[in-house]
Structure formats: structure tokens, C-alpha cells
Coordinates of C-alpha atoms and ligand atoms in Angstrom, one line a residue:
M259 CA 78.1 40.6 -31.9
Q260 CA 76.6 43.9 -32.8
A261 CA 74.9 44.1 -36.1
L262 CA 75.8 46.7 -38.7
L263 CA 72.4 46.6 -40.6
G264 CA 70.3 49.4 -39.4
L265 CA 73.2 51.9 -39.0
E266 CA 73.2 55.0 -41.1
V267 CA 76.4 56.8 -42.2
Q268 CA 76.7 59.0 -39.1
D269 CA 76.2 55.9 -36.9
I270 CA 79.0 54.1 -38.8
E271 CA 81.3 57.2 -38.5
R272 CA 80.7 57.0 -34.7
I273 CA 81.7 53.3 -34.4
L274 CA 84.8 53.8 -36.5
G275 CA 86.0 56.6 -34.4
P276 CA 88.2 59.5 -35.3
G277 CA 91.1 57.2 -36.3
E278 CA 89.5 56.4 -39.7
P279 CA 89.0 58.8 -42.6
R280 CA 85.4 59.9 -42.8
F281 CA 84.8 58.4 -46.3
R282 CA 85.2 54.9 -44.8
A283 CA 81.8 55.1 -43.2
R284 CA 80.2 55.9 -46.7
Q285 CA 82.1 53.0 -48.2
I286 CA 80.8 50.6 -45.6
Y287 CA 77.2 52.0 -45.9
R288 CA 77.3 51.6 -49.6
A289 CA 78.7 48.1 -49.5
L290 CA 76.0 47.0 -47.1
Y291 CA 72.9 48.5 -48.6
R292 CA 73.7 49.4 -52.2
E293 CA 75.9 46.5 -53.1
R294 CA 74.2 44.2 -50.7
Q295 CA 77.5 42.7 -49.6
L296 CA 76.8 40.2 -46.9
D297 CA 80.5 39.3 -46.1
L298 CA 82.5 42.0 -44.4
M299 CA 85.8 40.4 -45.6
Q300 CA 84.6 41.0 -49.2
I301 CA 84.2 44.7 -49.0
S302 CA 87.0 45.4 -51.5
T303 CA 87.1 49.2 -51.0
L304 CA 88.3 48.8 -47.5
P305 CA 91.9 48.0 -46.4
L306 CA 92.3 44.4 -45.3
E307 CA 93.2 45.4 -41.8
L308 CA 90.0 47.3 -41.4
R309 CA 87.9 44.5 -42.8
R310 CA 89.5 42.1 -40.2
E311 CA 88.8 44.5 -37.4
L312 CA 85.2 45.0 -38.4
A313 CA 84.6 41.3 -38.9
S314 CA 86.0 40.6 -35.4
T315 CA 83.6 43.0 -33.7
Y316 CA 80.5 43.2 -35.9
S317 CA 78.2 41.0 -37.9
V318 CA 76.2 42.2 -40.9
G319 CA 73.1 41.1 -38.9
I320 CA 71.1 39.8 -41.8
P321 CA 68.2 37.5 -40.7
S322 CA 68.8 33.9 -41.7
V323 CA 66.4 31.9 -43.7
E324 CA 65.1 29.2 -41.3
R325 CA 62.4 27.9 -43.6
R326 CA 61.0 28.7 -47.0
F327 CA 57.4 27.8 -48.1
E328 CA 56.8 27.8 -51.8
S329 CA 53.3 28.4 -53.1
Q330 CA 51.9 27.0 -56.4
D331 CA 51.7 30.6 -57.7
G332 CA 55.4 31.3 -57.2
T333 CA 55.0 33.2 -53.9
R334 CA 57.6 32.4 -51.2
R335 CA 56.9 32.7 -47.5
Y336 CA 60.1 33.0 -45.4
L337 CA 60.5 32.2 -41.8
L338 CA 63.5 34.3 -40.8
A339 CA 65.5 33.9 -37.6
L340 CA 66.7 37.0 -35.8
E341 CA 69.8 37.4 -33.6
D342 CA 67.9 36.7 -30.4
G343 CA 66.4 33.5 -31.8
K344 CA 63.0 34.9 -32.4
T345 CA 61.5 34.4 -35.8
V346 CA 59.4 36.6 -38.1
E347 CA 57.9 36.2 -41.6
A348 CA 58.4 37.9 -45.0
V349 CA 56.8 37.1 -48.3
W350 CA 58.4 37.3 -51.7
M351 CA 55.9 37.8 -54.7
P352 CA 57.5 37.6 -58.1
E353 CA 55.6 39.0 -61.1
E354 CA 56.5 39.3 -64.7
K355 CA 57.9 42.8 -64.6
R356 CA 58.5 43.4 -60.9
Q357 CA 58.7 41.8 -57.6
T358 CA 57.1 42.7 -54.3
I359 CA 58.3 41.9 -50.9
C360 CA 56.0 42.1 -47.9
I361 CA 57.9 42.6 -44.7
S362 CA 57.1 42.6 -41.0
T363 CA 57.6 45.5 -38.6
Q364 CA 57.0 43.6 -35.3
V365 CA 57.2 40.1 -34.0
G366 CA 53.5 39.2 -33.7
C367 CA 51.0 42.0 -33.3
A368 CA 49.2 43.5 -30.3
V369 CA 46.2 45.0 -32.2
G370 CA 43.9 41.9 -32.2
C371 CA 41.8 42.3 -35.3
R372 CA 39.4 39.4 -35.3
F373 CA 39.9 38.3 -38.9
C374 CA 43.7 38.2 -38.7
M375 CA 45.8 35.1 -37.9
T376 CA 48.8 37.3 -36.9
A377 CA 46.7 38.6 -34.0
L378 CA 46.7 35.1 -32.6
L379 CA 50.4 35.2 -32.1
G380 CA 50.1 38.1 -29.7
F381 CA 52.9 40.7 -29.5
E382 CA 56.5 39.8 -28.8
R383 CA 58.6 42.8 -29.7
N384 CA 59.4 45.5 -32.1
L385 CA 61.8 44.9 -34.9
S386 CA 64.9 47.1 -35.2
A387 CA 65.5 49.2 -38.3
G388 CA 68.2 46.7 -39.2
E389 CA 65.8 43.8 -38.9
I390 CA 63.3 45.6 -41.1
V391 CA 65.8 46.4 -43.8
G392 CA 67.4 42.9 -43.3
Q393 CA 64.2 41.2 -44.5
V394 CA 64.5 42.9 -47.8
L395 CA 68.2 42.1 -48.2
A396 CA 67.6 38.4 -47.1
A397 CA 64.8 37.9 -49.6
A398 CA 66.7 39.8 -52.4
A399 CA 69.8 37.5 -51.8
D400 CA 67.8 34.3 -51.7
N401 CA 66.1 35.2 -55.0
G402 CA 69.2 36.3 -56.7
L403 CA 67.8 39.8 -57.3
P404 CA 70.5 41.7 -59.3
V405 CA 72.0 44.8 -57.7
G406 CA 70.8 48.1 -59.3
G407 CA 68.0 48.7 -61.8
E408 CA 65.6 46.3 -60.0
R409 CA 61.9 47.0 -59.9
L410 CA 61.3 46.1 -56.3
N411 CA 58.2 47.1 -54.4
V412 CA 58.2 46.9 -50.6
V413 CA 55.0 46.7 -48.6
M414 CA 55.1 46.9 -44.8
M415 CA 52.1 44.6 -44.4
G416 CA 53.5 41.5 -42.7
Q417 CA 53.4 40.8 -39.0
G418 CA 52.8 43.8 -36.8
E419 CA 51.4 47.3 -36.7
P420 CA 54.1 49.6 -38.3
L421 CA 52.8 52.7 -36.7
L422 CA 53.4 51.2 -33.2
N423 CA 57.1 50.9 -34.2
L424 CA 57.3 54.3 -36.0
P425 CA 61.0 55.4 -35.2
N426 CA 62.4 52.1 -36.5
V427 CA 60.0 52.1 -39.5
V428 CA 61.1 55.6 -40.4
K429 CA 64.8 54.8 -40.0
A430 CA 64.4 51.7 -42.1
T431 CA 62.5 53.7 -44.8
R432 CA 65.4 56.2 -44.9
I433 CA 67.9 53.4 -45.6
L434 CA 65.6 51.7 -48.1
T435 CA 65.0 54.9 -50.1
D436 CA 68.5 56.5 -49.9
P437 CA 70.1 56.4 -53.4
A438 CA 73.4 55.5 -51.7
G439 CA 71.5 52.9 -49.6
C440 CA 69.0 50.4 -51.0
G441 CA 67.9 53.0 -53.6
I442 CA 64.2 52.0 -53.7
S443 CA 61.9 54.9 -54.7
P444 CA 59.6 56.1 -51.9
R445 CA 56.8 55.6 -54.4
R446 CA 57.5 51.9 -54.3
I447 CA 57.2 51.5 -50.5
T448 CA 53.8 51.3 -48.8
L449 CA 53.0 51.0 -45.1
S450 CA 49.6 49.7 -44.0
T451 CA 48.1 50.7 -40.7
S452 CA 45.1 49.6 -38.7
G453 CA 44.6 53.3 -37.8
I454 CA 46.8 54.6 -35.0
V455 CA 45.5 58.1 -35.3
P456 CA 48.2 60.2 -33.6
K457 CA 50.9 58.2 -35.4
I458 CA 49.3 58.9 -38.8
Q459 CA 49.8 62.6 -38.0
E460 CA 53.4 61.9 -36.9
L461 CA 54.1 60.0 -40.1
G462 CA 52.9 62.9 -42.1
H463 CA 55.6 65.1 -40.7
Q464 CA 58.4 62.8 -41.7
E465 CA 60.6 64.0 -44.5
V466 CA 61.1 60.5 -45.9
R467 CA 58.1 58.2 -45.5
P468 CA 56.4 55.4 -47.3
K469 CA 53.0 55.7 -49.0
L470 CA 50.1 55.2 -46.6
A471 CA 47.5 52.5 -46.7
I472 CA 44.7 52.4 -44.1
S473 CA 42.9 49.2 -43.2
L474 CA 39.3 50.4 -43.2
N475 CA 37.5 47.1 -43.1
A476 CA 34.1 48.4 -41.9
S477 CA 31.7 51.0 -43.0
T478 CA 30.3 51.9 -39.5
E479 CA 31.8 52.8 -36.2
E480 CA 30.0 49.9 -34.5
M481 CA 31.1 47.3 -37.0
R482 CA 34.6 48.5 -36.9
R483 CA 34.7 48.2 -33.1
E484 CA 33.5 44.6 -33.5
L485 CA 36.1 43.6 -36.1
M486 CA 39.0 45.9 -35.0
P487 CA 38.9 46.5 -31.2
I488 CA 41.5 49.3 -31.7
T489 CA 38.6 51.4 -32.9
R490 CA 37.5 51.8 -29.3
K491 CA 40.7 53.8 -28.7
Y492 CA 40.9 55.5 -32.1
H493 CA 37.4 56.1 -33.4
L494 CA 36.6 55.7 -37.1
K495 CA 35.5 59.3 -37.2
D496 CA 38.8 60.5 -35.9
L497 CA 40.6 58.1 -38.3
M498 CA 38.8 59.6 -41.3
E499 CA 39.6 63.1 -40.0
A500 CA 43.3 62.2 -39.8
C501 CA 43.1 60.9 -43.4
R502 CA 41.6 64.2 -44.6
A503 CA 44.3 66.2 -42.8
Y504 CA 47.1 63.9 -44.1
P505 CA 49.7 65.9 -46.1
L506 CA 49.8 63.9 -49.4
R507 CA 52.7 64.5 -51.7
P508 CA 51.6 65.8 -55.2
W509 CA 52.0 62.3 -56.8
E510 CA 50.4 60.4 -53.9
R511 CA 47.0 59.2 -52.9
L512 CA 45.8 57.2 -49.9
T513 CA 45.0 53.5 -50.2
F514 CA 42.1 52.1 -48.2
E515 CA 42.1 48.3 -47.7
Y516 CA 38.8 46.6 -47.0
V517 CA 38.7 42.9 -46.0
L518 CA 35.4 41.4 -47.1
L519 CA 33.8 39.0 -44.7
K520 CA 30.9 37.1 -45.9
G521 CA 27.5 38.3 -44.6
V522 CA 29.3 40.7 -42.2
N523 CA 30.6 43.8 -43.9
D524 CA 30.1 42.9 -47.6
S525 CA 26.6 44.2 -48.4
D526 CA 25.6 46.8 -51.0
A527 CA 24.7 49.1 -48.1
D528 CA 28.3 48.7 -46.7
A529 CA 29.7 49.6 -50.1
R530 CA 27.5 52.7 -50.3
R531 CA 28.6 53.8 -46.8
V532 CA 32.3 53.3 -47.8
V533 CA 31.7 55.6 -50.7
K534 CA 30.3 58.2 -48.3
L535 CA 33.2 57.8 -45.9
L536 CA 35.7 58.4 -48.7
A537 CA 34.0 61.4 -50.2
N538 CA 36.5 64.1 -51.3
L539 CA 39.5 62.0 -50.4
K540 CA 42.3 61.5 -53.0
C541 CA 42.4 57.8 -52.7
K542 CA 41.8 54.3 -54.1
V543 CA 40.4 51.2 -52.5
N544 CA 41.8 47.7 -52.4
L545 CA 39.3 45.0 -51.7
I546 CA 40.6 41.8 -50.1
A547 CA 38.3 38.8 -49.9
L548 CA 39.0 37.1 -46.6
N549 CA 42.0 34.8 -46.6
P550 CA 40.7 32.0 -44.4
G551 CA 42.5 30.2 -41.6
P552 CA 42.0 28.0 -38.6
E553 CA 40.4 29.8 -35.7
I554 CA 39.2 32.7 -37.9
P555 CA 35.4 32.9 -37.3
F556 CA 34.5 34.3 -40.8
D557 CA 33.9 33.1 -44.3
T558 CA 35.2 34.3 -47.7
P559 CA 32.4 35.9 -49.8
E560 CA 31.6 34.5 -53.2
E561 CA 33.2 36.2 -56.2
E562 CA 29.9 37.8 -57.4
R563 CA 29.6 39.6 -54.0
V564 CA 33.1 40.9 -54.2
L565 CA 32.4 42.2 -57.8
A566 CA 29.1 43.8 -56.8
F567 CA 30.9 45.6 -53.9
Q568 CA 33.6 46.7 -56.3
R569 CA 31.0 48.0 -58.8
I570 CA 29.4 50.3 -56.2
V571 CA 32.7 51.6 -54.8
S572 CA 34.3 52.2 -58.2
R573 CA 31.5 54.6 -59.2
A574 CA 33.2 57.0 -56.8
V575 CA 36.8 56.0 -56.4
P576 CA 39.2 53.6 -58.2
C577 CA 38.6 50.2 -56.6
F578 CA 40.7 47.1 -57.1
I579 CA 40.4 43.5 -56.0
R580 CA 43.7 42.3 -54.4
K581 CA 44.6 39.0 -55.9
P582 CA 45.4 36.5 -53.1
R583 CA 49.0 35.4 -53.3
G584 CA 50.3 32.3 -51.6
R585 CA 47.1 31.3 -49.8
D586 CA 48.1 27.6 -50.0
V587 CA 51.2 28.2 -47.9
Y588 CA 49.7 30.7 -45.5
A589 CA 51.5 33.6 -47.1
A590 CA 48.5 35.8 -48.0
C591 CA 47.3 38.9 -46.2
G592 CA 46.4 38.1 -42.6
Q593 CA 47.8 34.6 -42.7
L594 CA 51.2 35.2 -41.2
K595 CA 51.1 33.1 -38.1
K596 CA 54.3 31.1 -38.6
V597 CA 52.2 28.0 -39.7
S598 CA 54.5 25.0 -40.3
L599 CA 53.5 22.9 -43.3
Ligands
SAH24 N1 49.0 45.7 -39.3 C1 48.8 46.4 -40.5 C2 49.5 45.7 -41.7 C3 49.5 44.2 -41.8 S1 47.9 43.5 -42.2 C4 47.3 46.6 -40.9 O1 46.5 46.0 -40.2 O2 47.1 47.4 -41.8 C5 47.8 43.8 -43.9 C6 46.4 43.8 -44.5 O3 45.8 42.5 -44.4 C7 45.5 44.7 -43.7 O4 44.8 45.5 -44.6 C8 44.5 43.7 -43.0 O5 43.2 44.3 -42.8 C9 44.5 42.6 -44.0 N2 44.0 41.3 -43.4 C10 44.2 40.9 -42.1 N3 43.7 39.6 -42.0 C11 43.2 39.3 -43.2 C12 42.6 38.1 -43.7 N4 42.3 37.1 -42.9 N5 42.2 38.1 -45.0 C13 42.5 39.1 -45.8 N6 43.1 40.2 -45.4 C14 43.4 40.3 -44.1
SF4_25 FE1 47.8 43.4 -36.4 FE2 47.2 44.2 -38.9 FE3 46.6 41.7 -38.2 FE4 45.2 43.8 -37.2 S1 45.3 43.1 -39.3 S2 46.0 42.1 -36.0 S3 46.9 45.3 -37.0 S4 48.6 42.6 -38.3

């Protein structure tokens, strides 16, 4: 059955055809994304006949929770099943005053960063806009998130390279941010990229787009080539240029993520070079001490090293240490490899 998730109002108008009044499409759209109605027969604004008709031809198309892995710290990693039987992961991170959901944009990843467990999955396929939005709806439903007024942050930092699936990511962002749709502020949605330079430029031209985070992870061209082979195609120099040219909105700044690998990219000299790279950029830095995993040939630096690195960078730009969430259930950054526990 064809899925409704991922459709925008004009798409729904098209499938309903000229026989239905045009406001029906808006009602369906609202029921799906705003009210998060997962049962088509329960959309009470529609005549019963239309509900039946819809339900006989279409499914909502929400990914189903195949497994749920609960961390000591309250983080939940989801293994979600898609319509074609493939699976993907999303991570729910509750905090006192807000929740954050980390979603995937592809099944697996083709980029091959050497410190990342997702790279070991290889690439299977792009997720559709509906599958991207569906992860948010599935986790919201599973955690009983009340409709309206929620303080939900969305990060596109799960499996996959979002900028290699840009059309679907942009469409999903429109639905997620539309006040008649999921109604999440664009200030609360962040996309992280390994640095697909031409797509950064393309993203900058989108009217509706998430905030941008760049996985920097090295302070020199050579080291970045070693750690992130994509650098051979998109050089660090060009990446920094694209960052400088990026059209930030008045309230926005870039985020640079930097995974610290013990004895590899975590020296004081690295920190000083990072400061130089970021000169004159409106940005902040998030340091991530390596989340370890089997087959990852790097170690996690000691806390003192991470703090020393932070001290140097924060003299120039705001610099934070990202707290690992859900490491014990392979839910933290770079650990999404569908590990069964
Ligand atoms: N593909 C995108 C988004 C997913 S990765 C990207 O690479 O940006 C999300 C973040 O996790 C990236 O900043 C990445 O550098 C980081 N990361 C990858 N593997 C990691 C690991 N083993 N430990 C800590 N962070 C990791
Ligand atoms: Fe892909 Fe990001 Fe992992 Fe690199 S860090 S392999 S781009 S998911």
C-alpha cells in the first residue's frame, strides 16, 4: 500500500482528485502531522466513507518499532522497520525540559569515515521524506509525547549523510517545520554533514532548511583525508570556503563537530589550528570524545585532554563538550550499526 507520510498538501490534493473539496487535503495533512493520528479510520474531520476509501488504498506508512534498546541514562535507541523490510535507527534522548530525537536520513552510509560504526554498514538506500518524518512520529508516539506545545529538538545525525539525500531531507524539513504540519521550529532542527561542498551551497538556497553542523574532525588537510576519505573529493580548504560563503540567517551560527581521537587529532597544536580554521566565522564548536566500538581502530582521549583542547578553542569561539548519550546500548554518535544486545 502506498504511504501517506511524506505527502504535502498539494500531493494529497492530487491523490484525492477533483471529486473531493480542496479542504479535505488540509484536513488529512493536519491529522497526520499536527495531530499525529496514526489510524486513518480515526480522522474524525473526514466523512466515514472517505476514511474507508483512504484506508483501503493507503497506509499511514509509519516505521514500526522492531526493537527498543534502553540505556542507563534514559536514552532509547530504536530499530525501526520500513515498508520494504529494511531497518534503520533513531535515538530518543529525554532531558528535564526538552527531548531530542536523532534521526537517520539513509539506510547505512557511503561516506566511510574511519572512526564511525555506521560506515561499516555500507550504503543501502536513501530514506524517503515520509520515512524521515516517520521516525519522529514513531518515537513521539512510543514516548507518549503530547501533541502541541512540546519542546522537541530534531537532529539529523543518525545513519547516513543527509546532504547526499538532499531533496528528501528538504521535503521532510518542510513538513517538520510547517505550523500546520509537525510545527517544530527550524531553530530546533539541525543537520550534520561530513562536508559535501556543492550540497552545502544548495542547502543554503533553500527557503526552509535546518541549522547546519559540519563534522570537521581534523585540523589539517592531510589528517582529514586519513580520517574522512571524502576529503579527497571535497578538500578541507573548499569546505571552509563554503562555510564562509554560507548564508546564515540572522539568529543562526554554524556548528563544527570535532571527534577527538586519542593521540591522533587531539593535541594542543590541533586545537590551535582549529582556531585558525574558524577565524572570522560565526560559529561554535562541539567536541565529541570518541565513542568506541568494535572494529574502530581509535581510542577515547582522557578527560583532561578533552578539557585542555576545549580551553584552547574556547578562547576564540564558544566550545562545548558533547555529553555521550546511550553509549552502553550503542546509541551514541557514530555507534549506529544496528548492534543487537
Ligand atoms: N553523516 C553525518 C551525520 C551523522 S554522524 C556526519 O558525518 O556529520 C554524527 C556525528 O557523529 C558526526 O559529527 C560524526 O563526526 C560523529 N561521529 C562519528 N563517529 C563517531 C564516534 N565513533 N564517536 C564520536 N562521534 C562520532
Ligand atoms: Fe557517514 Fe557521518 Fe558516519 Fe561519516 S560520520 S560514515 S558521514 S554517518
